[in-house]
Amino acid sequence: MSYFSDADLTERLRGTGITPASAEIVAARAFAEGYVDAALNGRYRVPFDPVPDAVRFVALDIAAYEVLSKHFTSEDPNVGDLVRQFWSRAQDTLGGLAAGRLRLGGDAVVDEPAEKQPLASRKADDSVFRLPDGGSAESGTMEDW
């Protein structure tokens, strides 16, 4: 499933003077969807199906940035601010979603365990923290965390 349609991207670029070719849309879509999936993989099930509106919006911003950055620089007096705005807004949204400051609802959320288990312990009888001769790796005894 695609995160946005060709018409969505063309509409997002309205007013820039750029009508992306089919190959540009395919490349921009692949870049945007891969970027979104990589940024949100740890917190959400990707690829998204159905696609939440926030994901569609940010994927369009990234795709628009990708197309515009091929035609203009961020210093271009006509669209430089727009190029920077697309990227900055996408980064802010993805950062908020990945960090949990923003949240998508529904079935996209990865189930988090109710109780977090420690990866290691520092108990005195733990062989990982003992010297080969049986002595402690630290002076004195090790305490539980």
CSV table of N, CA and C in Angstrom, one decimal, residues 29-81:
chain,number,residue,atom,x,y,z
A,29,ARG,N,8.4,8.7,-3.7
A,29,ARG,CA,7.6,7.9,-2.8
A,29,ARG,C,8.4,6.8,-2.1
A,30,ALA,N,9.3,6.2,-2.9
A,30,ALA,CA,10.2,5.1,-2.2
A,30,ALA,C,11.1,5.7,-1.1
A,31,PHE,N,11.6,6.9,-1.4
A,31,PHE,CA,12.5,7.6,-0.4
A,31,PHE,C,11.6,8.0,0.8
A,32,ALA,N,10.5,8.6,0.6
A,32,ALA,CA,9.7,9.0,1.7
A,32,ALA,C,9.1,7.9,2.6
A,33,GLU,N,8.6,6.8,1.9
A,33,GLU,CA,8.1,5.7,2.7
A,33,GLU,C,9.2,5.0,3.4
A,34,GLY,N,10.3,4.8,2.8
A,34,GLY,CA,11.5,4.2,3.5
A,34,GLY,C,12.0,5.0,4.7
A,35,TYR,N,12.0,6.3,4.5
A,35,TYR,CA,12.4,7.2,5.6
A,35,TYR,C,11.5,7.1,6.7
A,36,VAL,N,10.2,7.2,6.4
A,36,VAL,CA,9.2,7.2,7.5
A,36,VAL,C,9.2,5.8,8.2
A,37,ASP,N,9.3,4.8,7.5
A,37,ASP,CA,9.3,3.4,8.1
A,37,ASP,C,10.6,3.3,9.0
A,38,ALA,N,11.7,3.7,8.5
A,38,ALA,CA,12.9,3.6,9.3
A,38,ALA,C,12.8,4.4,10.6
A,39,ALA,N,12.3,5.6,10.5
A,39,ALA,CA,12.2,6.5,11.7
A,39,ALA,C,11.2,6.0,12.7
A,40,LEU,N,10.1,5.3,12.3
A,40,LEU,CA,9.1,4.9,13.2
A,40,LEU,C,9.0,3.4,13.5
A,41,ASN,N,10.0,2.6,13.0
A,41,ASN,CA,10.0,1.2,13.1
A,41,ASN,C,10.0,0.7,14.5
A,42,GLY,N,10.7,1.3,15.4
A,42,GLY,CA,10.8,0.8,16.8
A,42,GLY,C,9.5,1.0,17.6
A,43,ARG,N,8.7,2.0,17.2
A,43,ARG,CA,7.5,2.3,18.0
A,43,ARG,C,6.2,1.9,17.3
A,44,TYR,N,6.2,1.7,16.0
A,44,TYR,CA,5.0,1.4,15.3
A,44,TYR,C,5.3,0.2,14.3
A,45,ARG,N,4.2,-0.5,14.0
A,45,ARG,CA,4.3,-1.6,13.0
A,45,ARG,C,4.3,-0.9,11.6
A,46,VAL,N,5.3,-1.2,10.9
A,46,VAL,CA,5.4,-0.6,9.5
A,46,VAL,C,5.6,-1.8,8.5
A,47,PRO,N,5.2,-1.6,7.3
A,47,PRO,CA,4.6,-0.4,6.7
A,47,PRO,C,3.1,-0.3,7.3
A,48,PHE,N,2.7,1.0,7.3
A,48,PHE,CA,1.3,1.3,7.8
A,48,PHE,C,0.3,0.8,6.8
A,49,ASP,N,-0.7,0.2,7.3
A,49,ASP,CA,-1.9,-0.2,6.5
A,49,ASP,C,-3.1,-0.4,7.5
A,50,PRO,N,-4.0,0.5,7.5
A,50,PRO,CA,-4.2,1.7,6.8
A,50,PRO,C,-3.2,2.7,7.2
A,51,VAL,N,-3.1,3.7,6.3
A,51,VAL,CA,-2.1,4.8,6.6
A,51,VAL,C,-2.8,5.9,7.4
A,52,PRO,N,-2.2,6.2,8.6
A,52,PRO,CA,-2.8,7.3,9.4
A,52,PRO,C,-2.6,8.6,8.7
A,53,ASP,N,-3.5,9.6,8.9
A,53,ASP,CA,-3.3,10.9,8.3
A,53,ASP,C,-2.0,11.5,8.6
A,54,ALA,N,-1.5,11.4,9.8
A,54,ALA,CA,-0.2,12.1,10.1
A,54,ALA,C,0.9,11.5,9.3
A,55,VAL,N,0.9,10.2,9.1
A,55,VAL,CA,1.9,9.5,8.3
A,55,VAL,C,1.8,9.9,6.9
A,56,ARG,N,0.6,10.0,6.3
A,56,ARG,CA,0.4,10.4,5.0
A,56,ARG,C,1.0,11.9,4.8
A,57,PHE,N,0.7,12.7,5.8
A,57,PHE,CA,1.1,14.1,5.7
A,57,PHE,C,2.6,14.2,5.7
A,58,VAL,N,3.3,13.5,6.6
A,58,VAL,CA,4.7,13.6,6.7
A,58,VAL,C,5.4,12.9,5.5
A,59,ALA,N,4.9,11.9,5.0
A,59,ALA,CA,5.4,11.2,3.8
A,59,ALA,C,5.3,12.2,2.6
A,60,LEU,N,4.2,12.9,2.5
A,60,LEU,CA,4.1,13.9,1.4
A,60,LEU,C,5.1,15.0,1.6
A,61,ASP,N,5.4,15.5,2.8
A,61,ASP,CA,6.4,16.5,3.0
A,61,ASP,C,7.8,16.0,2.6
A,62,ILE,N,8.1,14.8,3.0
A,62,ILE,CA,9.4,14.2,2.6
A,62,ILE,C,9.5,14.1,1.1
A,63,ALA,N,8.5,13.5,0.5
A,63,ALA,CA,8.5,13.4,-1.0
A,63,ALA,C,8.6,14.7,-1.7
A,64,ALA,N,7.8,15.7,-1.2
A,64,ALA,CA,7.9,17.0,-1.8
A,64,ALA,C,9.3,17.6,-1.7
A,65,TYR,N,9.9,17.4,-0.5
A,65,TYR,CA,11.3,17.9,-0.3
A,65,TYR,C,12.2,17.2,-1.3
A,66,GLU,N,12.0,15.9,-1.5
A,66,GLU,CA,12.9,15.1,-2.4
A,66,GLU,C,12.8,15.6,-3.8
A,67,VAL,N,11.6,15.9,-4.3
A,67,VAL,CA,11.4,16.4,-5.6
A,67,VAL,C,12.0,17.8,-5.7
A,68,LEU,N,11.6,18.7,-4.8
A,68,LEU,CA,12.1,20.1,-4.9
A,68,LEU,C,13.6,20.2,-4.8
A,69,SER,N,14.2,19.4,-4.0
A,69,SER,CA,15.6,19.5,-3.8
A,69,SER,C,16.4,19.1,-5.0
A,70,LYS,N,15.7,18.4,-5.9
A,70,LYS,CA,16.4,18.0,-7.2
A,70,LYS,C,16.3,19.2,-8.2
A,71,HIS,N,15.4,20.1,-8.0
A,71,HIS,CA,15.2,21.2,-8.9
A,71,HIS,C,15.7,22.5,-8.4
A,72,PHE,N,15.8,22.7,-7.0
A,72,PHE,CA,16.1,23.9,-6.4
A,72,PHE,C,17.1,23.7,-5.3
A,73,THR,N,17.8,24.7,-4.8
A,73,THR,CA,18.5,24.6,-3.6
A,73,THR,C,17.7,25.3,-2.5
A,74,SER,N,18.1,25.1,-1.3
A,74,SER,CA,17.4,25.7,-0.2
A,74,SER,C,17.7,27.2,-0.1
A,75,GLU,N,18.6,27.7,-0.9
A,75,GLU,CA,18.9,29.2,-1.0
A,75,GLU,C,18.1,29.8,-2.1
A,76,ASP,N,17.4,29.1,-2.9
A,76,ASP,CA,16.7,29.6,-4.0
A,76,ASP,C,15.7,30.6,-3.5
A,77,PRO,N,15.6,31.9,-4.1
A,77,PRO,CA,14.8,32.9,-3.5
A,77,PRO,C,13.3,32.6,-3.7
A,78,ASN,N,12.9,31.7,-4.7
A,78,ASN,CA,11.5,31.5,-5.0
A,78,ASN,C,10.9,30.4,-4.1
A,79,VAL,N,11.7,29.3,-3.8
A,79,VAL,CA,11.1,28.2,-3.1
A,79,VAL,C,12.0,27.7,-2.0
A,80,GLY,N,13.1,28.4,-1.7
A,80,GLY,CA,14.1,27.9,-0.7
A,80,GLY,C,13.4,27.7,0.7
A,81,ASP,N,12.6,28.6,1.1
A,81,ASP,CA,11.9,28.5,2.4
A,81,ASP,C,11.0,27.3,2.4
